[in-house]
XYZ file of C-alpha atoms in Angstrom:
733
model
C 44.455 32.997 16.881
C 45.515 33.065 13.262
C 43.224 32.683 10.203
C 44.957 30.924 7.318
C 44.045 30.376 3.669
C 43.353 26.827 2.523
C 45.716 27.221 -0.417
C 48.963 29.130 0.173
C 50.431 29.309 -3.283
C 52.810 32.103 -2.237
C 53.177 31.318 1.440
C 56.793 30.250 1.145
C 56.387 28.188 4.305
C 58.190 24.921 5.065
C 57.149 21.761 6.897
C 56.482 22.216 10.586
C 57.009 25.967 10.343
C 54.247 28.228 11.677
C 52.003 29.656 8.947
C 52.237 33.392 8.731
C 49.497 34.437 6.283
C 45.975 35.277 7.464
C 44.116 35.891 4.157
C 41.473 33.329 3.059
C 41.814 31.879 -0.437
C 40.079 29.359 -2.719
C 41.159 25.982 -4.032
C 38.999 24.034 -6.491
C 35.887 23.961 -4.286
C 34.189 26.491 -2.055
C 36.345 28.934 -0.042
C 37.310 27.762 3.460
C 39.077 29.238 6.449
C 40.983 27.548 9.262
C 41.651 28.685 12.794
C 43.505 27.163 15.774
C 45.543 28.098 18.836
C 48.604 26.302 17.406
C 49.078 25.428 13.752
C 51.699 24.337 11.250
C 51.704 23.912 7.489
C 53.646 21.533 5.219
C 54.039 23.128 1.785
C 55.017 19.900 0.037
C 52.011 17.803 1.139
C 49.691 20.820 1.386
C 48.803 19.622 4.876
C 47.721 21.973 7.646
C 47.747 20.792 11.257
C 45.893 22.601 14.015
C 45.727 22.051 17.784
C 43.537 23.666 20.425
C 40.027 24.965 19.588
C 40.403 24.132 15.912
C 37.715 25.502 13.579
C 37.473 24.870 9.825
C 34.707 26.673 7.968
C 33.534 25.669 4.503
C 30.720 26.945 2.338
C 27.946 25.245 4.358
C 29.878 23.157 6.891
C 31.850 23.924 10.057
C 34.170 21.426 11.751
C 35.393 21.922 15.341
C 37.809 19.702 17.294
C 40.815 19.629 19.637
C 43.157 18.418 16.879
C 42.739 18.429 13.067
C 44.973 17.406 10.161
C 43.679 18.970 6.951
C 44.840 18.474 3.343
C 44.158 21.705 1.496
C 44.424 20.124 -1.939
C 42.031 17.209 -1.408
C 39.851 18.905 1.266
C 40.261 15.839 3.538
C 40.113 16.451 7.290
C 41.000 14.043 10.149
C 39.715 15.335 13.483
C 40.161 14.082 17.063
C 38.853 15.162 20.445
C 35.427 16.748 21.018
C 34.651 16.729 17.294
C 31.562 18.655 16.211
C 30.397 18.921 12.584
C 27.610 21.305 11.553
C 26.414 20.733 7.998
C 23.235 22.498 6.924
C 20.522 21.523 9.430
C 22.573 18.556 10.668
C 24.870 18.398 13.680
C 27.186 15.456 14.494
C 29.300 15.030 17.628
C 32.034 12.366 17.782
C 35.338 11.476 19.505
C 37.015 11.295 16.076
C 35.952 11.798 12.466
C 37.049 11.856 8.846
C 35.315 14.473 6.663
C 35.790 15.868 3.165
C 34.649 19.459 2.680
C 34.174 19.027 -1.071
C 32.472 15.609 -1.387
C 30.914 15.659 2.117
C 32.204 12.131 2.660
C 32.020 11.337 6.381
C 33.194 8.398 8.466
C 33.355 7.954 12.230
C 33.280 4.999 14.642
C 30.619 6.747 16.766
C 28.422 9.793 16.316
C 25.613 11.612 18.094
C 23.529 13.706 15.748
C 20.417 15.808 15.286
C 18.421 15.743 12.054
C 15.372 17.809 12.934
C 13.315 16.581 14.779
C 15.168 13.301 15.521
C 18.203 12.703 17.771
C 20.378 9.819 16.533
C 23.243 7.903 18.176
C 25.088 5.634 15.719
C 28.122 3.356 15.494
C 30.289 2.921 12.359
C 28.597 5.916 10.814
C 29.545 6.830 7.224
C 28.272 8.345 4.005
C 27.099 5.705 1.509
C 26.064 8.094 -1.251
C 25.134 11.719 -1.784
C 22.797 12.716 1.072
C 22.653 9.101 2.292
C 24.303 7.757 5.461
C 24.425 4.256 6.939
C 25.357 2.939 10.368
C 25.370 -0.246 12.403
C 23.989 -0.374 15.947
C 22.184 2.866 16.851
C 19.250 4.606 18.548
C 16.779 7.329 17.578
C 14.362 9.480 19.584
C 12.608 12.832 19.471
C 13.334 13.399 23.193
C 16.084 15.973 23.814
C 16.945 14.817 27.359
C 20.454 13.419 27.993
C 18.699 10.249 29.133
C 15.634 10.185 26.851
C 12.280 9.056 28.169
C 12.008 6.678 25.221
C 14.143 5.563 22.312
C 14.152 3.105 19.416
C 17.178 0.801 19.411
C 18.203 -0.763 16.076
C 20.828 -3.194 14.818
C 21.424 -0.965 11.762
C 19.918 2.018 10.004
C 20.022 4.651 7.275
C 19.611 8.428 7.161
C 18.503 10.615 4.251
C 18.862 14.182 5.664
C 15.775 16.265 4.949
C 13.751 13.137 4.130
C 13.785 10.222 6.609
C 15.589 8.127 9.221
C 15.124 4.362 8.801
C 15.827 1.839 11.572
C 15.893 -1.963 11.153
C 15.285 -4.739 13.704
C 14.004 -2.210 16.228
C 13.201 -2.421 19.949
C 11.158 0.349 21.561
C 12.365 1.121 25.072
C 10.939 3.363 27.773
C 14.026 4.163 29.774
C 15.889 0.849 29.635
C 12.729 -1.302 29.580
C 11.865 -2.963 26.247
C 8.142 -2.679 25.431
C 7.783 -3.560 21.711
C 9.640 -4.876 18.668
C 9.311 -3.736 15.042
C 11.039 -4.996 11.903
C 11.416 -1.406 10.725
C 10.687 2.118 12.004
C 10.799 5.228 9.830
C 10.969 8.807 11.118
C 9.868 11.279 8.453
C 11.988 14.434 8.552
C 9.307 16.256 6.543
C 6.741 16.123 9.358
C 4.305 14.235 7.122
C 4.317 10.769 8.664
C 3.887 9.544 12.259
C 5.983 6.398 12.939
C 3.671 4.802 15.546
C 0.141 5.468 16.820
C -1.546 3.496 19.592
C -5.081 3.648 21.037
C -6.352 1.480 23.908
C -9.737 1.368 25.629
C -12.965 -0.440 26.411
C -16.025 -0.579 24.146
C -19.429 -2.198 24.729
C -19.368 -3.800 21.255
C -15.631 -4.448 20.917
C -14.711 -5.207 24.513
C -11.192 -4.157 25.505
C -9.296 -2.989 22.445
C -5.805 -1.988 21.347
C -5.451 -0.283 17.967
C -1.996 0.358 16.544
C -0.695 1.878 13.320
C 2.942 1.577 12.320
C 4.295 3.582 9.346
C 7.508 3.534 7.354
C 8.846 4.487 3.923
C 10.660 1.671 2.123
C 11.543 4.202 -0.591
C 11.019 7.920 -1.008
C 7.971 7.241 -3.217
C 6.283 4.533 -1.115
C 4.762 4.883 2.361
C 3.393 1.830 4.181
C 1.160 1.841 7.273
C 0.462 -1.490 8.955
C -2.509 -1.827 11.322
C -2.587 -4.417 14.107
C -5.779 -4.272 16.201
C -7.047 -6.515 18.989
C -10.670 -6.427 20.190
C -11.498 -8.974 22.870
C -15.175 -9.356 21.831
C -14.512 -9.364 18.095
C -11.019 -10.730 17.500
C -7.755 -9.672 15.894
C -7.786 -7.453 12.826
C -4.924 -6.433 10.596
C -4.364 -4.538 7.381
C -2.127 -2.159 5.511
C -2.303 1.154 3.644
C 0.222 1.719 0.859
C 0.586 5.220 -0.570
C 2.778 5.530 -3.640
C 3.942 7.974 -6.257
C 5.007 7.219 -9.830
C 7.209 10.213 -10.531
C 5.221 13.419 -10.970
C 2.573 11.824 -13.204
C 0.879 9.290 -10.954
C -0.034 8.572 -7.357
C -2.329 6.214 -5.528
C -3.413 4.379 -2.394
C -3.970 0.667 -1.701
C -5.954 -0.206 1.436
C -6.741 -3.627 2.840
C -8.092 -4.845 6.179
C -9.318 -8.233 7.473
C -10.975 -9.354 10.710
C -12.298 -12.796 11.669
C -15.254 -11.347 13.580
C -16.399 -13.414 16.549
C -19.736 -11.505 16.764
C -20.565 -10.181 13.278
C -24.219 -9.391 14.131
C -23.365 -7.307 17.173
C -22.526 -4.114 15.323
C -25.357 -3.918 12.793
C -28.822 -2.720 13.770
C -30.575 -4.707 11.024
C -31.891 -8.184 11.697
C -31.216 -9.237 8.103
C -27.600 -8.125 8.124
C -25.433 -9.928 5.577
C -22.366 -9.816 7.840
C -20.460 -13.083 8.354
C -17.406 -13.927 10.417
C -15.070 -12.920 7.594
C -15.139 -9.117 7.593
C -12.914 -7.142 5.250
C -12.507 -4.080 3.103
C -10.281 -3.350 0.127
C -9.783 -0.174 -1.873
C -7.539 1.003 -4.683
C -7.328 4.672 -5.609
C -5.117 5.857 -8.450
C -4.642 9.041 -10.473
C -2.486 9.049 -13.597
C -1.635 12.025 -15.815
C -0.603 10.782 -19.261
C -0.487 14.300 -20.702
C -1.696 17.702 -19.557
C -5.164 16.918 -20.932
C -5.501 13.131 -20.498
C -6.033 11.637 -17.035
C -7.034 8.262 -15.629
C -8.892 7.986 -12.322
C -9.497 4.686 -10.533
C -11.394 4.095 -7.270
C -12.354 0.467 -6.635
C -14.063 -0.655 -3.407
C -14.858 -4.157 -2.178
C -16.552 -4.796 1.176
C -17.436 -8.034 2.895
C -20.868 -6.738 3.965
C -22.988 -3.618 4.241
C -22.022 -2.832 7.852
C -18.242 -3.344 7.965
C -17.462 0.353 7.397
C -19.968 1.435 10.041
C -18.612 -1.096 12.543
C -14.873 -0.503 12.115
C -14.223 2.574 9.974
C -16.637 5.139 11.358
C -14.817 8.185 10.004
C -14.837 6.908 6.418
C -18.422 5.671 6.838
C -19.656 9.120 7.860
C -17.940 10.596 4.801
C -19.188 8.010 2.268
C -21.757 5.464 3.438
C -22.063 3.629 0.151
C -18.664 3.665 -1.610
C -18.856 3.179 -5.368
C -16.274 1.771 -7.754
C -15.265 3.653 -10.889
C -12.534 3.694 -13.509
C -12.441 6.689 -15.825
C -10.216 8.045 -18.565
C -10.827 11.677 -19.508
C -9.558 13.828 -22.377
C -10.061 17.560 -21.922
C -9.872 19.878 -24.888
C -10.174 23.676 -25.115
C -13.973 23.478 -25.379
C -14.910 19.837 -24.838
C -14.486 16.854 -22.491
C -14.420 13.241 -23.677
C -14.658 10.491 -21.059
C -14.782 6.700 -20.994
C -16.145 5.398 -17.691
C -16.694 1.977 -16.144
C -18.670 1.749 -12.900
C -19.099 -1.838 -11.662
C -21.001 -2.625 -8.467
C -18.723 -4.925 -6.479
C -20.976 -4.623 -3.412
C -24.360 -5.847 -4.603
C -25.968 -5.365 -1.180
C -25.934 -1.628 -2.010
C -28.332 -0.136 -4.530
C -26.628 1.418 -7.517
C -26.301 1.684 -11.259
C -23.595 -0.213 -13.076
C -22.166 1.460 -16.183
C -20.367 -1.200 -18.189
C -19.157 1.013 -19.792
C -20.289 4.581 -20.587
C -18.758 6.970 -23.114
C -19.606 10.671 -22.919
C -18.756 13.760 -24.965
C -19.560 17.143 -23.428
C -19.133 20.326 -25.477
C -18.773 23.540 -23.491
C -20.713 26.670 -24.356
C -19.019 27.801 -27.593
C -19.741 30.789 -29.835
C -20.900 29.924 -33.348
C -18.650 32.043 -35.543
C -19.375 35.779 -35.277
C -23.033 35.239 -34.460
C -24.595 36.048 -31.065
C -25.461 32.361 -30.663
C -23.644 29.792 -28.540
C -23.837 26.015 -28.729
C -23.527 23.488 -25.890
C -24.272 19.810 -25.826
C -23.708 16.426 -24.247
C -23.955 12.928 -25.710
C -23.442 9.541 -24.092
C -23.928 5.850 -24.747
C -23.541 2.959 -22.360
C -24.663 -0.381 -20.983
C -26.523 0.197 -17.696
C -27.732 -2.157 -14.989
C -29.866 -1.192 -12.010
C -28.703 -3.135 -8.938
C -31.552 -3.173 -6.364
C -29.368 -3.838 -3.343
C -30.644 -4.992 0.017
C -33.570 -2.682 0.844
C -32.923 -3.281 4.566
C -29.531 -1.628 4.230
C -29.194 2.096 4.861
C -28.894 4.004 1.609
C -30.508 1.364 -0.624
C -33.194 3.461 -2.283
C -33.562 1.788 -5.681
C -37.128 1.307 -6.930
C -37.407 -2.462 -7.456
C -39.969 -1.854 -10.255
C -37.118 -0.632 -12.436
C -34.554 -3.357 -11.760
C -32.921 -4.494 -14.977
C -30.425 -3.588 -17.658
C -30.418 -1.920 -21.041
C -28.290 -0.038 -23.519
C -29.050 3.682 -23.504
C -27.924 6.305 -25.977
C -28.571 9.938 -25.061
C -27.789 13.095 -26.985
C -28.618 16.683 -26.040
C -28.045 19.863 -28.076
C -28.845 23.434 -27.093
C -28.530 26.946 -28.534
C -28.285 29.923 -26.174
C -28.062 33.643 -26.883
C -26.755 35.707 -23.926
C -27.841 39.348 -24.053
C -27.487 42.462 -21.931
C -30.546 44.649 -22.384
C -30.323 48.305 -21.513
C -26.877 47.731 -20.055
C -28.344 46.258 -16.854
C -30.660 43.279 -17.559
C -28.973 39.951 -18.334
C -31.214 37.699 -20.444
C -30.161 34.257 -21.699
C -32.807 32.518 -23.833
C -32.198 28.874 -24.742
C -33.695 26.166 -26.925
C -32.722 22.526 -26.787
C -33.611 19.046 -27.942
C -32.777 15.653 -26.458
C -33.022 12.262 -28.087
C -32.842 8.945 -26.207
C -32.744 5.322 -27.215
C -33.274 2.405 -24.767
C -32.678 -1.149 -25.978
C -35.493 -2.360 -23.729
C -38.096 -1.137 -21.217
C -38.919 -2.331 -17.688
C -40.775 -5.638 -17.392
C -44.038 -4.151 -16.086
C -44.444 -1.713 -19.003
C -46.907 -2.455 -21.861
C -44.124 -2.757 -24.421
C -40.723 -4.147 -23.481
C -39.263 -3.551 -26.952
C -36.689 -0.862 -27.592
C -37.844 2.651 -26.771
C -37.110 5.989 -28.449
C -37.848 9.263 -26.713
C -37.598 12.890 -27.864
C -37.632 15.813 -25.426
C -37.837 19.492 -26.401
C -37.232 22.405 -24.070
C -37.357 26.185 -24.169
C -36.241 28.496 -21.424
C -34.886 31.882 -20.434
C -32.729 33.094 -17.577
C -32.967 36.714 -16.457
C -31.245 38.641 -13.672
C -29.977 42.073 -12.750
C -28.157 43.772 -9.892
C -28.932 46.884 -7.871
C -26.727 48.358 -5.179
C -26.559 51.263 -2.790
C -23.569 52.466 -0.775
C -23.184 54.313 2.520
C -19.509 55.398 2.702
C -20.046 57.463 5.845
C -21.019 54.465 8.002
C -18.142 53.492 10.320
C -17.876 51.411 13.461
C -14.635 50.275 15.098
C -16.536 47.838 17.306
C -18.265 46.174 14.336
C -15.219 46.589 12.050
C -17.339 48.445 9.510
C -15.765 50.845 7.002
C -18.666 51.813 4.777
C -21.590 49.637 3.674
C -22.845 48.388 0.318
C -26.177 46.568 -0.174
C -26.483 44.450 -3.336
C -29.825 43.112 -4.601
C -29.912 40.492 -7.352
C -33.379 39.298 -8.418
C -33.310 36.312 -10.762
C -35.788 34.172 -12.696
C -35.482 31.046 -14.807
C -38.345 29.908 -17.042
C -38.509 26.308 -18.281
C -41.020 24.768 -20.682
C -40.857 21.091 -21.647
C -43.785 19.584 -23.588
C -44.812 16.183 -22.238
C -42.385 13.691 -23.824
C -43.666 10.926 -26.063
C -42.631 8.310 -23.444
C -43.582 8.580 -19.760
C -40.925 8.235 -17.076
C -42.716 5.160 -15.655
C -41.997 3.376 -18.946
C -38.248 3.965 -18.722
C -35.471 2.511 -16.616
C -34.444 5.085 -14.008
C -30.691 4.784 -14.391
C -30.279 8.529 -13.815
C -33.474 9.494 -12.035
C -34.674 11.292 -8.927
C -34.537 9.019 -5.872
C -36.706 9.461 -2.792
C -36.499 8.160 0.756
C -39.453 7.718 3.096
C -39.232 9.653 6.363
C -40.480 8.374 9.702
C -43.650 10.440 9.341
C -44.401 8.956 5.912
C -43.316 11.941 3.766
C -41.073 11.438 0.760
C -37.816 13.372 0.702
C -35.934 13.722 -2.557
C -32.295 12.748 -2.177
C -31.566 15.742 -4.422
C -33.464 18.451 -2.503
C -33.556 20.783 -5.514
C -32.134 20.397 -9.003
C -31.050 22.892 -11.658
C -33.701 23.467 -14.305
C -31.635 23.714 -17.455
C -29.672 20.954 -19.146
C -26.967 19.737 -19.215
C -26.701 20.746 -15.547
C -29.939 18.811 -14.971
C -28.525 15.272 -15.185
C -31.376 13.046 -13.918
C -32.271 12.569 -17.552
C -34.480 9.458 -17.172
C -36.928 11.355 -14.939
C -37.558 14.262 -17.355
C -41.262 14.989 -17.596
C -43.422 17.806 -18.877
C -42.698 21.146 -17.219
C -44.068 24.675 -17.378
C -42.636 26.641 -14.496
C -40.639 29.647 -13.381
C -37.984 29.494 -10.690
C -37.526 32.934 -9.207
C -35.757 34.317 -6.209
C -33.643 37.056 -4.703
C -30.060 37.195 -3.515
C -29.002 39.940 -1.103
C -25.491 40.767 0.029
C -24.366 43.324 2.609
C -20.676 44.230 2.285
C -18.091 46.397 4.025
C -14.395 47.133 3.469
C -11.701 45.281 5.398
C -7.986 45.411 4.597
C -8.783 47.243 1.373
C -11.052 44.463 0.043
C -14.800 43.773 0.002
C -16.022 41.663 2.939
C -19.446 39.970 2.830
C -21.118 40.536 6.195
C -24.253 38.612 5.243
C -25.372 36.752 2.135
C -29.021 35.608 1.886
C -30.663 33.788 -1.009
C -34.261 32.575 -1.323
C -36.097 30.915 -4.210
C -39.156 28.849 -5.180
C -40.765 27.367 -8.312
C -44.117 28.545 -9.655
C -45.823 25.765 -11.617
C -47.705 27.540 -14.377
C -49.078 24.184 -15.448
C -49.093 21.366 -12.907
C -47.317 18.213 -14.025
C -49.333 15.884 -11.744
C -52.261 15.901 -9.323
C -49.837 15.994 -6.377
C -48.064 19.108 -7.643
C -49.032 22.425 -6.010
C -48.966 25.917 -7.468
C -45.689 26.642 -5.707
C -42.917 24.303 -4.703
C -41.290 24.489 -1.302
C -39.483 27.755 -0.582
C -35.733 27.284 -0.111
C -33.405 29.689 1.648
C -29.708 29.890 2.544
C -27.784 32.350 4.696
C -24.085 32.996 5.380
C -23.349 35.454 8.200
C -19.731 36.598 8.806
C -19.745 39.711 11.048
C -16.229 38.936 12.365
C -13.380 36.662 11.365
C -13.919 34.724 14.587
C -17.672 34.189 14.178
C -19.700 32.428 11.470
C -23.327 31.369 11.093
C -24.780 29.311 8.235
C -28.418 28.321 7.747
C -30.570 26.378 5.287
C -34.379 26.217 5.311
C -37.137 24.509 3.342
C -40.708 25.753 3.845
C -43.880 24.163 2.450
C -45.946 27.186 1.436
C -48.999 25.120 0.483
C -49.258 23.340 3.861
C -47.778 26.247 5.821
C -45.173 24.093 7.588
C -41.416 24.167 7.961
C -40.071 20.944 6.455
C -36.349 21.380 7.009
C -34.123 23.801 8.914
C -30.394 23.420 9.512
C -28.013 25.844 11.208
C -24.363 25.886 12.223
C -22.649 28.582 14.297
C -18.979 28.725 15.311
C -16.992 31.059 17.567
C -13.188 30.863 17.696
C -10.759 32.416 20.158
C -7.516 31.423 18.452
C -5.216 29.417 20.695
C -7.696 29.324 23.612
C -11.130 27.898 22.820
C -13.581 26.962 20.047
C -17.343 26.679 20.431
C -19.814 25.393 17.871
C -23.533 24.663 17.902
C -25.779 23.321 15.172
C -29.326 22.153 14.514
C -30.789 19.704 12.016
C -34.573 19.698 11.800
C -36.485 17.358 9.472
C -40.262 17.452 9.922
C -41.780 14.248 11.350
C -38.337 12.650 11.435
C -35.739 14.257 13.673
C -34.861 17.439 15.483
C -31.176 17.259 16.336
C -29.075 19.725 18.304
C -25.293 19.352 18.241
C -22.638 21.168 20.222
C -18.860 20.974 20.451
C -16.473 22.864 22.697
C -12.670 22.831 22.914
C -10.752 24.672 25.627
C -7.072 25.044 26.511
C -7.164 24.459 30.272
C -3.455 24.964 31.014
C -0.171 24.915 29.134
C -0.262 21.119 29.072
C -3.961 20.232 29.251
C -6.879 20.815 26.873
C -10.458 19.518 26.854
C -13.051 18.803 24.153
C -16.682 17.720 24.254
C -19.240 16.883 21.585
C -23.001 16.347 22.102
C -25.831 15.343 19.755
C -29.388 15.267 21.128
C -32.641 14.377 19.346
C -35.338 16.697 20.655
C -37.969 14.761 18.659
C -37.815 11.664 20.868
C -35.724 13.006 23.773
C -32.704 10.733 23.284
C -28.961 11.358 23.267
C -27.523 10.142 19.976
C -23.898 10.833 20.863
C -21.828 12.151 23.760
C -18.060 12.409 23.598
C -15.611 13.835 26.144
C -11.824 13.897 25.883
C -8.784 15.371 27.631
C -5.434 15.907 25.934
C -2.248 15.926 27.986
C 0.923 17.375 26.500
C 4.084 15.855 27.966
C 7.671 16.503 26.996
C 7.510 13.946 24.164
C 3.905 12.801 23.782
C 0.304 13.818 23.319
C -1.893 11.564 25.453
C -5.655 11.616 24.885
C -8.126 10.246 27.424
C -11.705 9.916 26.266
C -15.228 8.589 26.715
C -17.813 8.177 23.958
C -21.473 7.123 24.163
C -23.290 6.419 20.897
C -27.014 5.906 21.305
C -29.131 3.858 18.909
C -29.006 6.562 16.260
C -31.191 6.750 13.174
C -31.125 7.824 9.545
C -34.436 9.018 8.080
C -36.184 7.477 11.075
C -34.597 4.030 10.627
C -32.298 2.687 13.396
C -28.826 2.173 11.941
C -26.766 0.747 14.825
C -26.934 -0.498 18.367
C -25.937 1.673 21.308
C -22.234 1.808 22.017
C -20.036 3.079 24.856
C -16.253 3.326 24.776
C -13.410 4.492 27.018
C -10.075 5.024 25.312
C -6.521 6.325 25.730
C -4.458 7.300 22.692
C -0.769 8.169 22.500
C 1.023 9.999 19.689
C 4.501 11.455 19.337
C 4.583 15.196 19.888
C 7.464 15.675 17.443
C 5.160 14.703 14.557
C 2.229 17.162 14.620
C 0.849 15.801 11.341
C -0.047 12.550 13.088
C -3.749 12.330 13.820
C -5.555 10.687 16.683
C -7.223 7.570 15.261
C -9.946 5.677 17.029
C -13.062 3.946 15.680
């Protein structure tokens, strides 16, 4: 074997004479070396010919073949017989090939290749542009068998190494059997996009169903997912999701879905449901960065009825049961934020407040010169409209006494003076004033003319920390390397004289909303609010106050990996009403408490409680515990207790049964009325190429705040996803 330089400026060799030098050299491009059992070199044409186990190595490419003719000046190579080209993460195998080591131009009548994680077989394969290849008839699969279990067969296609493989006019085959046709299939080489997802099953509301999602990228900045769903009891539904990017400054998502529902009343638990046969949803989300400090945010939602999300998009429904629409442009300065917001209510069956539009200027806490005083403030003006919604629809909590519209101007200004007394006591006194103008008042008030309100407030925050350390406490079993106990008592006093206008005489555009529980109690949607403005933003419900919020935070820490680790963090607080604001107000508000417990990295426990000290009853108590054995099993249990409403216990458990099988279960049981609200069981099978999920789900007639929200539902399903694309998620509704 003889290694030869690509450029032999002093070789002195003649045509068809054996090359005698073995030192690598450079010519124009990257250095290359050649090697073969038999080789000759023509000095005049700068052509090297090699036979028998030929290897040419470039900067990031290696070409192997039985016979190669290589021009050292132009870097062109013509290879025949068992040709193999390795270029970066790509590998191409072909009977014959043309390749240029400088331009990377490639052309071959047939090639088998691997662009992780996709295996491609292509005819008339060639480079169309930098990092862009085209071919006529070809196949693609993620299966590495010589005879793949499945493959996509296309009449033509394109490859962008490191980005995507695109096939056109595609037939999906299992073995040699055709099972489906697609106009286009895209394999993402970034692992961020599953090409196809399918779920089949049987549901008591839907009947037999087949849900499919098909994704491709027409360009590198646009990703399209098409949904085609058949439900025998409800009909055929279809839609598309389009994700796009506009350079580095903008991105967004367009979503649309339509179903001609054969049984629109079957999914909603309310007799007065506004669902018709035409069911649909549409959403547009967009984020645009004009400069570093100016952004535009858009999120517009249009639904056919109040139950379409609950019936067909359960995951999104559980995340946001009453989607709003908003368009906002925001300018952020070093110590201020200026925003212009429009919030229309496209879905009038939901309660909400339209802002058409609202302009707001918020000034951050800023020092006034060299004084110890700081200023902060917030001012807004807008046209507001209270939309009552359908009170039979879950989440519609608007008070119909305050339905209407008005212009409101609000301005708030506050001076604070942070101090550290004695080097240990933090005290922050504050004094503020708020002025409001309403163009009109609610219809049932004595005077419907324009209203002006002035609100004054005084307050003081105070807190300090105490700690004690025990460096000699160690435990390998508990992973404890010393202990530190931190105590932080805090208090916040707030005094607001009774404003000149009562809250009942004002539109409640930004007010406290309550829901009625099954037992008749009222539960504030905002369980507890901050006392001080501008953090307190339910400005229309401001009333006279004279109270102190006080509490205690405790933290127990140890050292792990050289850093502080919080073993347990407990906080409790309540409000003492020095002067009661109404006859229903007690001396003390409910006592609230939170806890975070992290004794190990694999165990966590969180809790929240709400205790009525006047009645001596526990009103609310929620817990969630989770234990994780990485790679083997996960167990979680939680409780949700709401007095005279519900007492739920939830549990989920995942377990890796064998190398190829795993199981998961989820349970939710209402101990208040002894009913199962949800049971879900699934098995996941891992095959050579696929993840196959088999499952059963039983949804009882579950409730929200004591009100039934949906009929019972049972479903059996099977879902299939490609194993080569771990980012793909199992989707079923």
